[in-house]
PDB file of C-alpha atoms in Angstrom:
ATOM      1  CA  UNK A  76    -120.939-177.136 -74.634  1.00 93.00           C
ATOM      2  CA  UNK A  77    -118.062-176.260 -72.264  1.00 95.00           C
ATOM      3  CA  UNK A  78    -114.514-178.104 -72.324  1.00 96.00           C
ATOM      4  CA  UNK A  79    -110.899-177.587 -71.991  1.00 96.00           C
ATOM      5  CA  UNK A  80    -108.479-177.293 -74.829  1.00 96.00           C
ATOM      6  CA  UNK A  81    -105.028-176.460 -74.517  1.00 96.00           C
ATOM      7  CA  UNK A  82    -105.712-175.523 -71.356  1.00 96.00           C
ATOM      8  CA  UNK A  83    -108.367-172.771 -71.702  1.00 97.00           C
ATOM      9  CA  UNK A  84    -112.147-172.498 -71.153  1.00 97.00           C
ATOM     10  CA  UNK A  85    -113.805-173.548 -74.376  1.00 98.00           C
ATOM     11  CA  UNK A  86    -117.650-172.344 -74.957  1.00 98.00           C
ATOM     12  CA  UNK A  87    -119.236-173.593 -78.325  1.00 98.00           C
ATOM     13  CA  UNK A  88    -122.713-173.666 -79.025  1.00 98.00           C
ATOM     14  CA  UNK A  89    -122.806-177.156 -80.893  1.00 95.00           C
ATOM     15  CA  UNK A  90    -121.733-180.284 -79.726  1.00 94.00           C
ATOM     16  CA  UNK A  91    -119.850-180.666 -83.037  1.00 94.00           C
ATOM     17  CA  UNK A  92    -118.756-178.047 -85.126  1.00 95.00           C
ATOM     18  CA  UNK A  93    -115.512-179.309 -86.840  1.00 97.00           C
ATOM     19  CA  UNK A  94    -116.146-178.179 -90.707  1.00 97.00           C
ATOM     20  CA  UNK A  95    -118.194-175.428 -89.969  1.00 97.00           C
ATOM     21  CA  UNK A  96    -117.959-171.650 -90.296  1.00 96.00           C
ATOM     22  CA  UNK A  97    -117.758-169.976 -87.065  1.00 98.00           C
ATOM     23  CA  UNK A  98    -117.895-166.980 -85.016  1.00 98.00           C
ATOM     24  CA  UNK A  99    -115.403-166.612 -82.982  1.00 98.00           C
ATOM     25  CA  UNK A 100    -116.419-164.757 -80.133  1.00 98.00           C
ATOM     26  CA  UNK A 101    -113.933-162.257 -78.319  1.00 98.00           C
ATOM     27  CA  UNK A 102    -114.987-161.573 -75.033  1.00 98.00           C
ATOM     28  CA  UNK A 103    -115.256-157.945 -73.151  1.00 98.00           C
ATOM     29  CA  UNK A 104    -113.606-156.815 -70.100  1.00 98.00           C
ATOM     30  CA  UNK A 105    -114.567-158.286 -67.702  1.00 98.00           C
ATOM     31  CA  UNK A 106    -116.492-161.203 -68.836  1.00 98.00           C
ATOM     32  CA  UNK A 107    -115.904-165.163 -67.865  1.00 98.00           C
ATOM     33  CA  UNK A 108    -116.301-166.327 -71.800  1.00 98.00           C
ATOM     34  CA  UNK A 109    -119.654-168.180 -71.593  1.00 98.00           C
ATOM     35  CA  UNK A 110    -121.617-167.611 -74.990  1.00 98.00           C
ATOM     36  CA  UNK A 111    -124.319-164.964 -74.390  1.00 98.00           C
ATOM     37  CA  UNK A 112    -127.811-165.351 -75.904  1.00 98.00           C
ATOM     38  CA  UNK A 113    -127.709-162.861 -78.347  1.00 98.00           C
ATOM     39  CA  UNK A 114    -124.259-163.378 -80.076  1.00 98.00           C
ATOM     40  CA  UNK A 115    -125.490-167.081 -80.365  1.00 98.00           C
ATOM     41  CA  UNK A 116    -129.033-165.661 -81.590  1.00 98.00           C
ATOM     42  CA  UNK A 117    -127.125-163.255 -84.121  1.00 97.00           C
ATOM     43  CA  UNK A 118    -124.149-165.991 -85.358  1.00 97.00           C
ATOM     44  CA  UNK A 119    -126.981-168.849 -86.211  1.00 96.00           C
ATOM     45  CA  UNK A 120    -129.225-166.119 -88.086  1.00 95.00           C
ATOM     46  CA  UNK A 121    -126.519-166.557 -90.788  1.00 93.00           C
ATOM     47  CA  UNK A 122    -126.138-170.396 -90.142  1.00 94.00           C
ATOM     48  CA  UNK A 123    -122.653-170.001 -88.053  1.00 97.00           C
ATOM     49  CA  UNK A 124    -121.902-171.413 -84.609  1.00 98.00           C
ATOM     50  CA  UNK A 125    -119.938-169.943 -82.034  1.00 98.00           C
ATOM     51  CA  UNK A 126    -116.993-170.513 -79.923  1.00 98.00           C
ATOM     52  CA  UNK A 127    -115.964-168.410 -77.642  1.00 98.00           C
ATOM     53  CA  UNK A 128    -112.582-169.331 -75.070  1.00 98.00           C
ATOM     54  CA  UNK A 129    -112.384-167.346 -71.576  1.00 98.00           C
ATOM     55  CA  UNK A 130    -108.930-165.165 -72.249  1.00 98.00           C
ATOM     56  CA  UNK A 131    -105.832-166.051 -69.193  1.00 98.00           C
ATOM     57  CA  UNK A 132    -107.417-165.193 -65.803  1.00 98.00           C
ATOM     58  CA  UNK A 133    -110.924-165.392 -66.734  1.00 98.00           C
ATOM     59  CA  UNK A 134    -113.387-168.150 -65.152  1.00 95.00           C
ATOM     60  CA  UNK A 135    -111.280-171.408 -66.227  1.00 88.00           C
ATOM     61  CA  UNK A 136    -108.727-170.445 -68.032  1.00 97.00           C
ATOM     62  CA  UNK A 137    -105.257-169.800 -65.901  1.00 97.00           C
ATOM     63  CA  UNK A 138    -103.240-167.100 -65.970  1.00 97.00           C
ATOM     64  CA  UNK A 139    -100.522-166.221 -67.953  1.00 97.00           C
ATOM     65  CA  UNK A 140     -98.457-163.609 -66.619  1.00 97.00           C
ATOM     66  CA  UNK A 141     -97.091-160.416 -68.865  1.00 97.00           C
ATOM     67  CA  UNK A 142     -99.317-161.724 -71.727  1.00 98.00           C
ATOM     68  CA  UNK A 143     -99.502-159.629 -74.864  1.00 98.00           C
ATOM     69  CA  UNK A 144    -102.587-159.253 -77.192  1.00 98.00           C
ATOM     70  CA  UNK A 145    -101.050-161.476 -79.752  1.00 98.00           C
ATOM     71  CA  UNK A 146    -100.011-164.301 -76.825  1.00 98.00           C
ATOM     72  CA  UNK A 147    -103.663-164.766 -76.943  1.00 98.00           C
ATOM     73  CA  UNK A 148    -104.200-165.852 -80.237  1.00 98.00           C
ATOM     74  CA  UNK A 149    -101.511-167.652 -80.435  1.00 98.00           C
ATOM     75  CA  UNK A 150    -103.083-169.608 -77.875  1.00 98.00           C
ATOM     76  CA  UNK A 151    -106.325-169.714 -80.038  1.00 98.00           C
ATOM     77  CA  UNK A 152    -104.852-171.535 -82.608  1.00 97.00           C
ATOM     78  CA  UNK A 153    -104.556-175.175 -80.924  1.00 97.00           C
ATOM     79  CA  UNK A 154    -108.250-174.553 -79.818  1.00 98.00           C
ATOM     80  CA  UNK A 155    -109.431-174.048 -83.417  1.00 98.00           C
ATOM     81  CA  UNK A 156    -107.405-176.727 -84.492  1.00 97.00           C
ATOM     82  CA  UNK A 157    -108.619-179.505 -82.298  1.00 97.00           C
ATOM     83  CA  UNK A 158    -112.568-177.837 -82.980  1.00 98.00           C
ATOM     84  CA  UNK A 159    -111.516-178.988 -86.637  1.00 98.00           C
ATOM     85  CA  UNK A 160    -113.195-175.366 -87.961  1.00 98.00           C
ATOM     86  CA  UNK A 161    -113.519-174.680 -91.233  1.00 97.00           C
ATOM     87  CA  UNK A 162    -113.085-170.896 -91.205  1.00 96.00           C
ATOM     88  CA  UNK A 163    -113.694-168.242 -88.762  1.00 97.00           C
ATOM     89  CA  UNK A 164    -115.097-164.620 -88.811  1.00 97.00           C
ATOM     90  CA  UNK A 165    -113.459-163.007 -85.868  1.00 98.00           C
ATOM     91  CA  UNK A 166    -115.718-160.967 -83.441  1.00 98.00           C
ATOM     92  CA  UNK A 167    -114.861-159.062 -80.878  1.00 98.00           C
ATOM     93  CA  UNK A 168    -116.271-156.723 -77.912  1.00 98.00           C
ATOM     94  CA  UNK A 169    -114.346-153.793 -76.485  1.00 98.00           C
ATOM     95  CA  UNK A 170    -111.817-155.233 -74.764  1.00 98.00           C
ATOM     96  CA  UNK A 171    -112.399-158.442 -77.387  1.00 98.00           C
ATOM     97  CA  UNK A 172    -111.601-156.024 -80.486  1.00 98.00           C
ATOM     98  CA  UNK A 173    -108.057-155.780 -80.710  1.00 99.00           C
ATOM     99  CA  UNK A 174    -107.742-159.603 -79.729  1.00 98.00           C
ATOM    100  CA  UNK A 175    -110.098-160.094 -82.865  1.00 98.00           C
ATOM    101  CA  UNK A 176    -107.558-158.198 -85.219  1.00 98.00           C
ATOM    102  CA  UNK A 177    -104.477-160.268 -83.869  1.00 98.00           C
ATOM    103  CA  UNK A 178    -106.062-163.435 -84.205  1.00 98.00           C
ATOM    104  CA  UNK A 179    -106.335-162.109 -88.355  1.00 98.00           C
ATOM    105  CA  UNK A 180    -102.867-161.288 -88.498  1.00 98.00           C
ATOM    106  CA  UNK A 181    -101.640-164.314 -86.576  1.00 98.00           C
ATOM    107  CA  UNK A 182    -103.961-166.953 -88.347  1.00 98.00           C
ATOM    108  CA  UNK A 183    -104.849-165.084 -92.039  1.00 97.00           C
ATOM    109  CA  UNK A 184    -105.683-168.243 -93.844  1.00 96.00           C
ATOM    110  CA  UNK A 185    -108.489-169.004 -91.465  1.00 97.00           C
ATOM    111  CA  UNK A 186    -109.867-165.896 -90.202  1.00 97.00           C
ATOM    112  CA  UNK A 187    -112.558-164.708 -93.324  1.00 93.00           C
ATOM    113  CA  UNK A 188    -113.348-161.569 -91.822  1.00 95.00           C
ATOM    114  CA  UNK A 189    -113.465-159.591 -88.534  1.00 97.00           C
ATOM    115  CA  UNK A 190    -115.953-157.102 -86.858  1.00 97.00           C
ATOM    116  CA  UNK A 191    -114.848-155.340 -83.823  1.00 98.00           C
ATOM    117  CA  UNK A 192    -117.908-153.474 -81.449  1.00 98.00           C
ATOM    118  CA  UNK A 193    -116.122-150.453 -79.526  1.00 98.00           C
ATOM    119  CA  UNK A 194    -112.360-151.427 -79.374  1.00 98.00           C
ATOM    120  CA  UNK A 195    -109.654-149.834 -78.077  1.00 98.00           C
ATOM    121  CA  UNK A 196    -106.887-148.455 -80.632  1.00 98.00           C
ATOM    122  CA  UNK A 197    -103.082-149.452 -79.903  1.00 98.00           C
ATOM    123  CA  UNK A 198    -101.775-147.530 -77.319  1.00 98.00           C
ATOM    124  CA  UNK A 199    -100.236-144.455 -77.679  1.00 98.00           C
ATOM    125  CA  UNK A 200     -99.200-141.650 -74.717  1.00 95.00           C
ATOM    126  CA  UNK A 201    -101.163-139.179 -75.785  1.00 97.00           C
ATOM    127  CA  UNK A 202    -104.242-136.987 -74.701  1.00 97.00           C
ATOM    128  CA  UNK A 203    -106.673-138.090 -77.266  1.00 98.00           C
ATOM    129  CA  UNK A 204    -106.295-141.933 -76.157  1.00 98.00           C
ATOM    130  CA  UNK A 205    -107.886-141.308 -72.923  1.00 98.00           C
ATOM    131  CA  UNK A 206    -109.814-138.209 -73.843  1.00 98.00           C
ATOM    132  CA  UNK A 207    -113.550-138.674 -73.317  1.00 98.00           C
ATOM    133  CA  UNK A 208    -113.438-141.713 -71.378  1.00 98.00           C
ATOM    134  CA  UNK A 209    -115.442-141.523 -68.240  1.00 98.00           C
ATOM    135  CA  UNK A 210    -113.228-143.649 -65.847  1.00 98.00           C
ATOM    136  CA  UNK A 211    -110.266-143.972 -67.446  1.00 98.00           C
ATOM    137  CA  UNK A 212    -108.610-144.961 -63.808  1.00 98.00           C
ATOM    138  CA  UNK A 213    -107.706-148.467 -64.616  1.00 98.00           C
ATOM    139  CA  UNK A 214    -105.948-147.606 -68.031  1.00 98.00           C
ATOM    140  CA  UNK A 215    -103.826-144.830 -66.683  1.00 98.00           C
ATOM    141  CA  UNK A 216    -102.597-146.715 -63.852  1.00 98.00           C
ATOM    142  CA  UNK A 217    -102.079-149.864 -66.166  1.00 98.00           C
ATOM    143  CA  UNK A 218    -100.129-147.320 -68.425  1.00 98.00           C
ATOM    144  CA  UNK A 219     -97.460-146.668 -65.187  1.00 98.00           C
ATOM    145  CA  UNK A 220     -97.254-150.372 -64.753  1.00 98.00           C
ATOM    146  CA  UNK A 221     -98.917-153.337 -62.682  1.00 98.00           C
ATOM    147  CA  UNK A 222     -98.098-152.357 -59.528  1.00 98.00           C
ATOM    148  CA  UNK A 223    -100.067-149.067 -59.666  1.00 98.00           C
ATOM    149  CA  UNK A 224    -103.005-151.298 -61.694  1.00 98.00           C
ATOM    150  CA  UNK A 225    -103.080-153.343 -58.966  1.00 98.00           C
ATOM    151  CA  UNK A 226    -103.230-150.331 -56.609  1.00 98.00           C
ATOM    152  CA  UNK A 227    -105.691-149.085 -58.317  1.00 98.00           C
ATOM    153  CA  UNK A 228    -108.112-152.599 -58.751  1.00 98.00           C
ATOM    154  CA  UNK A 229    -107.643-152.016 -54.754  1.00 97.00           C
ATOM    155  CA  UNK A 230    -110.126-149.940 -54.397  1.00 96.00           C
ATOM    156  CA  UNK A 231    -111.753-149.568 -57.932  1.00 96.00           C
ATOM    157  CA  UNK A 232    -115.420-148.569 -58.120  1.00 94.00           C
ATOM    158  CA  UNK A 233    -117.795-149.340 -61.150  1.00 94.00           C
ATOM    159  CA  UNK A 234    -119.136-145.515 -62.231  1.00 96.00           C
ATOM    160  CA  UNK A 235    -122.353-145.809 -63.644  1.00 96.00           C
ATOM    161  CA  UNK A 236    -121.838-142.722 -65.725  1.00 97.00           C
ATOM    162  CA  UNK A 237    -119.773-144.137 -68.306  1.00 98.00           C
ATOM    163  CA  UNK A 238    -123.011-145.674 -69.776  1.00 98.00           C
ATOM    164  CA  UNK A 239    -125.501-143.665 -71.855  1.00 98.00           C
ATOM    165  CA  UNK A 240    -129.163-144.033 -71.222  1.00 98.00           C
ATOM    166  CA  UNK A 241    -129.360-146.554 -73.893  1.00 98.00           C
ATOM    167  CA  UNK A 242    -126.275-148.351 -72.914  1.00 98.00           C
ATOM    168  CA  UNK A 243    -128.586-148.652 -69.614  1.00 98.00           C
ATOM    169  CA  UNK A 244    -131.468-149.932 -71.624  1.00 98.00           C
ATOM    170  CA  UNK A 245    -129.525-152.445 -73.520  1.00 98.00           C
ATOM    171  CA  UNK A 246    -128.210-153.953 -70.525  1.00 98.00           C
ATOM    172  CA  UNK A 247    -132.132-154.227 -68.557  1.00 97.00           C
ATOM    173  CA  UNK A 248    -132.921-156.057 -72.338  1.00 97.00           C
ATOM    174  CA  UNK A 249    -131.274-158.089 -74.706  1.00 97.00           C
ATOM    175  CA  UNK A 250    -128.535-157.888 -73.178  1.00 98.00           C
ATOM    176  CA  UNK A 251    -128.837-158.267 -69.956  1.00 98.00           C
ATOM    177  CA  UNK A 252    -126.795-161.454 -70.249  1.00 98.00           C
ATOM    178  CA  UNK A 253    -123.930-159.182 -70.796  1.00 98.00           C
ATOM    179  CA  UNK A 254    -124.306-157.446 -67.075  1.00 97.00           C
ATOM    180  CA  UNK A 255    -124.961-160.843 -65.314  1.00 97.00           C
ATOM    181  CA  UNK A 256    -121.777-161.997 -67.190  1.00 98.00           C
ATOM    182  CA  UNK A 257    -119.427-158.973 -65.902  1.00 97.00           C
ATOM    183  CA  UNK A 258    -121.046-159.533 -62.265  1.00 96.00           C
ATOM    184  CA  UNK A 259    -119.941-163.316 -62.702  1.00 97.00           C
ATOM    185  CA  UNK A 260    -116.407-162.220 -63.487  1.00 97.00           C
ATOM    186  CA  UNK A 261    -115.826-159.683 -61.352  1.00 95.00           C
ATOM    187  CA  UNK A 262    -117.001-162.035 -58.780  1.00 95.00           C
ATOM    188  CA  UNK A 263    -113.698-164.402 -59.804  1.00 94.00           C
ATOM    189  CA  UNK A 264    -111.602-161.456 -58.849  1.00 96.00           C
ATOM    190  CA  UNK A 265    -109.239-158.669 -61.242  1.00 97.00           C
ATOM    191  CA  UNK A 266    -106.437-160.465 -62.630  1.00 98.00           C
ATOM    192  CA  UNK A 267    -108.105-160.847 -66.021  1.00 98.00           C
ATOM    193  CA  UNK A 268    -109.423-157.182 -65.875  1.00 98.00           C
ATOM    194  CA  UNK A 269    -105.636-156.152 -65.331  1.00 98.00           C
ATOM    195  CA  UNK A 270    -103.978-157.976 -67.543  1.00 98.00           C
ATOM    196  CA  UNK A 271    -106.103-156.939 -70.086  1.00 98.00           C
ATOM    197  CA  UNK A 272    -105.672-153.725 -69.046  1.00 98.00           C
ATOM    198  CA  UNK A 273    -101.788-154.084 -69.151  1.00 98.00           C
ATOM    199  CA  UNK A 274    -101.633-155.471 -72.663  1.00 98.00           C
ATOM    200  CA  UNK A 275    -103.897-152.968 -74.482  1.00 98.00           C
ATOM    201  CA  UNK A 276    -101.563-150.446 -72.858  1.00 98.00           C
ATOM    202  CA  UNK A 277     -98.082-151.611 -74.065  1.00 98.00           C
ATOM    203  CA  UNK A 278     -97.027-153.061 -77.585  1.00 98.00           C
ATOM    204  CA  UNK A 279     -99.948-155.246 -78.824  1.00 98.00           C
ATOM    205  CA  UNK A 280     -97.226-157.908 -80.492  1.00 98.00           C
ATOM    206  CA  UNK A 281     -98.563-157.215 -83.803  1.00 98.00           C
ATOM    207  CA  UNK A 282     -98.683-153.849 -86.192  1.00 97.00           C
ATOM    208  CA  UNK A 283    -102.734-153.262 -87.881  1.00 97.00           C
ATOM    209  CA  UNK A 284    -100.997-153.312 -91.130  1.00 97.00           C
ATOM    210  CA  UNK A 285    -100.595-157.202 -90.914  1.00 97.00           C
ATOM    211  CA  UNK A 286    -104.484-157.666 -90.855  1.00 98.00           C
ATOM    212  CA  UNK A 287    -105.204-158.586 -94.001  1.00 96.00           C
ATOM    213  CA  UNK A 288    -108.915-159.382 -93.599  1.00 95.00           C
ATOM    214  CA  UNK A 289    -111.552-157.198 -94.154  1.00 94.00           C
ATOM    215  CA  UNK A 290    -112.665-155.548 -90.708  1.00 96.00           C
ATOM    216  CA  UNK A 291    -116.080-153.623 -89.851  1.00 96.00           C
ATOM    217  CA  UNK A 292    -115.228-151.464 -86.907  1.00 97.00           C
ATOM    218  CA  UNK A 293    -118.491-150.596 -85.517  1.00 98.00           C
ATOM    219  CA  UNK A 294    -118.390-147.535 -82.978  1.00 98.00           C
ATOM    220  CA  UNK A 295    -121.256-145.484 -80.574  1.00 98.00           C
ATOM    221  CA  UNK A 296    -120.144-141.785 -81.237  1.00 98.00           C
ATOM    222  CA  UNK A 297    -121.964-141.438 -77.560  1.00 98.00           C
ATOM    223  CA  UNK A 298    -119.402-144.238 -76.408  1.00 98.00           C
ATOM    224  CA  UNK A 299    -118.107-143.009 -72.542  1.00 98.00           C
ATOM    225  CA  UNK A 300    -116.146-146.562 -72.327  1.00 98.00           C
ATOM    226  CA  UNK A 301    -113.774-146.257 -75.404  1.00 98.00           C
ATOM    227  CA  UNK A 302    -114.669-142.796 -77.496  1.00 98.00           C
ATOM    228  CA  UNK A 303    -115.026-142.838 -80.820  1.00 98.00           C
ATOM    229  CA  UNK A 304    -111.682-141.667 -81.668  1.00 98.00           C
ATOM    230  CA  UNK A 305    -110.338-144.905 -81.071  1.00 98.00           C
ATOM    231  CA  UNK A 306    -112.206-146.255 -84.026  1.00 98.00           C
ATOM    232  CA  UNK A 307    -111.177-143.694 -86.354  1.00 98.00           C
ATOM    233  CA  UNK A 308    -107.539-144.517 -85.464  1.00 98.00           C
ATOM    234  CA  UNK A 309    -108.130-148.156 -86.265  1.00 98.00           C
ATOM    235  CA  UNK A 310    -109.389-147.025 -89.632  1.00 98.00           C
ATOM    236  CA  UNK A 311    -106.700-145.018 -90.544  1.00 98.00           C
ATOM    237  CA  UNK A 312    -104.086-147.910 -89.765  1.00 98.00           C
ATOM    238  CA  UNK A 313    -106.042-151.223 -90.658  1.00 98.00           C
ATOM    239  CA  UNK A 314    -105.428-151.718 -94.876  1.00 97.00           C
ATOM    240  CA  UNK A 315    -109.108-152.818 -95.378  1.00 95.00           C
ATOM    241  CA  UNK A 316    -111.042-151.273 -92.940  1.00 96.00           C
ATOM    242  CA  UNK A 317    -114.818-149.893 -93.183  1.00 95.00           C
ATOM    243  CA  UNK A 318    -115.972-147.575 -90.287  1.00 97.00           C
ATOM    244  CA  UNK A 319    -119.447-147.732 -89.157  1.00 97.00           C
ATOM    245  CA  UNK A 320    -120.551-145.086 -86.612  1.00 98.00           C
ATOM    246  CA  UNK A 321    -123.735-145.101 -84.972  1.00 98.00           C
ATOM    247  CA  UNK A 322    -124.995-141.591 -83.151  1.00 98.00           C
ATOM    248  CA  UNK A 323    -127.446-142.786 -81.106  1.00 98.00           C
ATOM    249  CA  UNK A 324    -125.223-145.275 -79.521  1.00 98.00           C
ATOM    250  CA  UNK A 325    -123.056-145.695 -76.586  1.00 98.00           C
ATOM    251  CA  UNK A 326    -121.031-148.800 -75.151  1.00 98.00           C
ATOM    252  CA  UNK A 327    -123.229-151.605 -74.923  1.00 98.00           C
ATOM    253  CA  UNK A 328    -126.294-150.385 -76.714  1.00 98.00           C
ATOM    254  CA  UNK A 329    -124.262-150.552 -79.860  1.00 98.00           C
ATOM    255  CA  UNK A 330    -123.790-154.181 -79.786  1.00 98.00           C
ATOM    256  CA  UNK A 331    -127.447-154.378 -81.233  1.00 98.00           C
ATOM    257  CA  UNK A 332    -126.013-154.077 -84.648  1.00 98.00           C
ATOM    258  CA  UNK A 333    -123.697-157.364 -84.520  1.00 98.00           C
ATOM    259  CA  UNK A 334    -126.339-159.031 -86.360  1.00 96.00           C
ATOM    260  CA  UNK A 335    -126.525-156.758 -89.010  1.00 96.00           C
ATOM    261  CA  UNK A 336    -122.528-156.129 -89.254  1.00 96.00           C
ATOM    262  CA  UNK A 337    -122.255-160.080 -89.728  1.00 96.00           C
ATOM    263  CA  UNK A 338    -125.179-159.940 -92.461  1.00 92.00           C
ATOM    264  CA  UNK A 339    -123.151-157.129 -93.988  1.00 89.00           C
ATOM    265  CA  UNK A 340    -119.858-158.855 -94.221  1.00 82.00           C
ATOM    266  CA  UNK A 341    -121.897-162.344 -95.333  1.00 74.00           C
ATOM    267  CA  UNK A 342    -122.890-160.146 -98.613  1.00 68.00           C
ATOM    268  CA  UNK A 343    -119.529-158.572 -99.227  1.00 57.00           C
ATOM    269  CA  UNK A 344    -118.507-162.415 -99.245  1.00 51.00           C
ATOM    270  CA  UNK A 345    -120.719-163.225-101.857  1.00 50.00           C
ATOM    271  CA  UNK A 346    -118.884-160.465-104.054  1.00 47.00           C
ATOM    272  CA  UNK A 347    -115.483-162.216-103.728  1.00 43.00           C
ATOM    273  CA  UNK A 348    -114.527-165.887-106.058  1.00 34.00           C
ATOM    274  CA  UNK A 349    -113.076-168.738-104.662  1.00 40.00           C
ATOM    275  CA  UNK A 350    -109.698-167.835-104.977  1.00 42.00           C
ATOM    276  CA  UNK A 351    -109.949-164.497-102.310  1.00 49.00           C
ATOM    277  CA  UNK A 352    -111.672-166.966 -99.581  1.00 43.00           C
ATOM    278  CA  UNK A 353    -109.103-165.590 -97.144  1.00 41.00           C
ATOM    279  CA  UNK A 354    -110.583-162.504 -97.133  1.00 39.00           C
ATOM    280  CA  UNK A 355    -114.167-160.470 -97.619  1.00 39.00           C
TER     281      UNK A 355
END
């Protein structure tokens, strides 16, 4: 089902889901926020739905100018209100991860858990932030400021090189939903790609610290997108973080494991009483 709440693009995969558990699903960059196959195939393996809301400047949802990483889930919380959700396990993609974490920190009494699939780390002016990223155009000119994004979005080229052979697979397979997805957002034009861009590249709004959820970071050590670095700098800052690196992966092929990372995080929940619901 597709609607508008509080102004955004809403994508659930029930008509009804008010008192249920749910993924929410944090979209990549770019990507227009429609639910894709296999993230609904994975959430309902464990009896969840999904809802998944198109981020300022994607497909339906309208801009918002100078947003920060916490802005949008801030925004999320109307949405889950007016869903009526019981609780939420926060999922996110790449450019979805770090808008995963700040939707734990913003909204701790709802969000159970959170698994983030290749995310950027918070920003810092370093080497190792952009070391080992194939194209790393778009961030460094986001880092300067919009202008030179913009500049840059100009006369940006996708390079095929930042994806592994099985990132290549992945996307002629399961997930070629993922691919059609991008083409469909690319196709609204860049301001969603660049202000994503601009907010993982200034002060996210939130520190890791205040993520008090469990979080499964899981990382392709062949990742060209976002290196693995990133992830282990997550680890070291998040207070209940487990790192889960897979060798054989790179950027897209590694979202195969989402259905295994929720399965994981399901058990851990079993291991907790009542009273620590908040949290795996």
């Amino acid at each position: 089902m597709r609607t508008t709440i509080a102004g955004l693009d809403v994508h659930t995969s029930h008509d009804d889901i008010a008192g249920r558990e749910v993924v929410l699903w944090h979209h990549g960059s770019p990507q227009t926020g429609a639910i894709l196959e296999p993230v609904r195939l994975a959430a309902e393996a464990h009896g969840l739905a999904v809802v998944s809301v198109a981020r300022p400047a994607y497909a339906g949802s309208p801009r918002v100018p100078g947003r920060r990483v916490v802005d949008v889930a801030r925004g999320l919380r109307p949405v889950l209100e007016g869903l009526g959700v019981a609780s939420v396990v926060s999922v996110g993609a790449s450019g979805g991860g770090p808008h995963a974490l700040a939707c734990a920190a913003v909204m701790p009494q709802l969000v159970r858990a959170v698994v983030t699939l290749a995310s950027p780390a918070p920003f810092v002016d370093e080497p190792w932030w952009f070391a080992g990223m194939q194209a790393p155009g778009g961030l460094r000119a986001a880092a300067v400021g919009e202008d030179d994004r913009r500049r840059f979005a100009a006369t940006d080229e996708f390079d095929p090189a930042q994806f592994v052979d099985a990132d290549h697979a992945a996307l002629q397979g399961e997930w070629a939903s993922l691919g059609a997805d991008a083409g469909a957002a690319d196709a609204d034009g860049p301001d969603g790609l660049i202000d994503d861009d601009l907010a993982f590249t200034r002060p996210w709004g939130f520190a890791p610290a205040e993520v008090a959820a469990s979080v499964l970071l899981v990382q392709g050590e062949r990742d060209r997108v976002i290196p693995p670095a990133h992830a282990r700098a997550l680890a070291a800052v998040l207070p209940r973080a487990t790192l889960e690196l897979h060798p054989d992966d790179g950027h897209v092929s590694v979202l195969r494991h989402l259905g295994a990372a929720l399965a994981r995080l399901l058990g851990l929940a079993r291991l907790h009483s009542a009273d620590d619901s908040a949290t795996f």
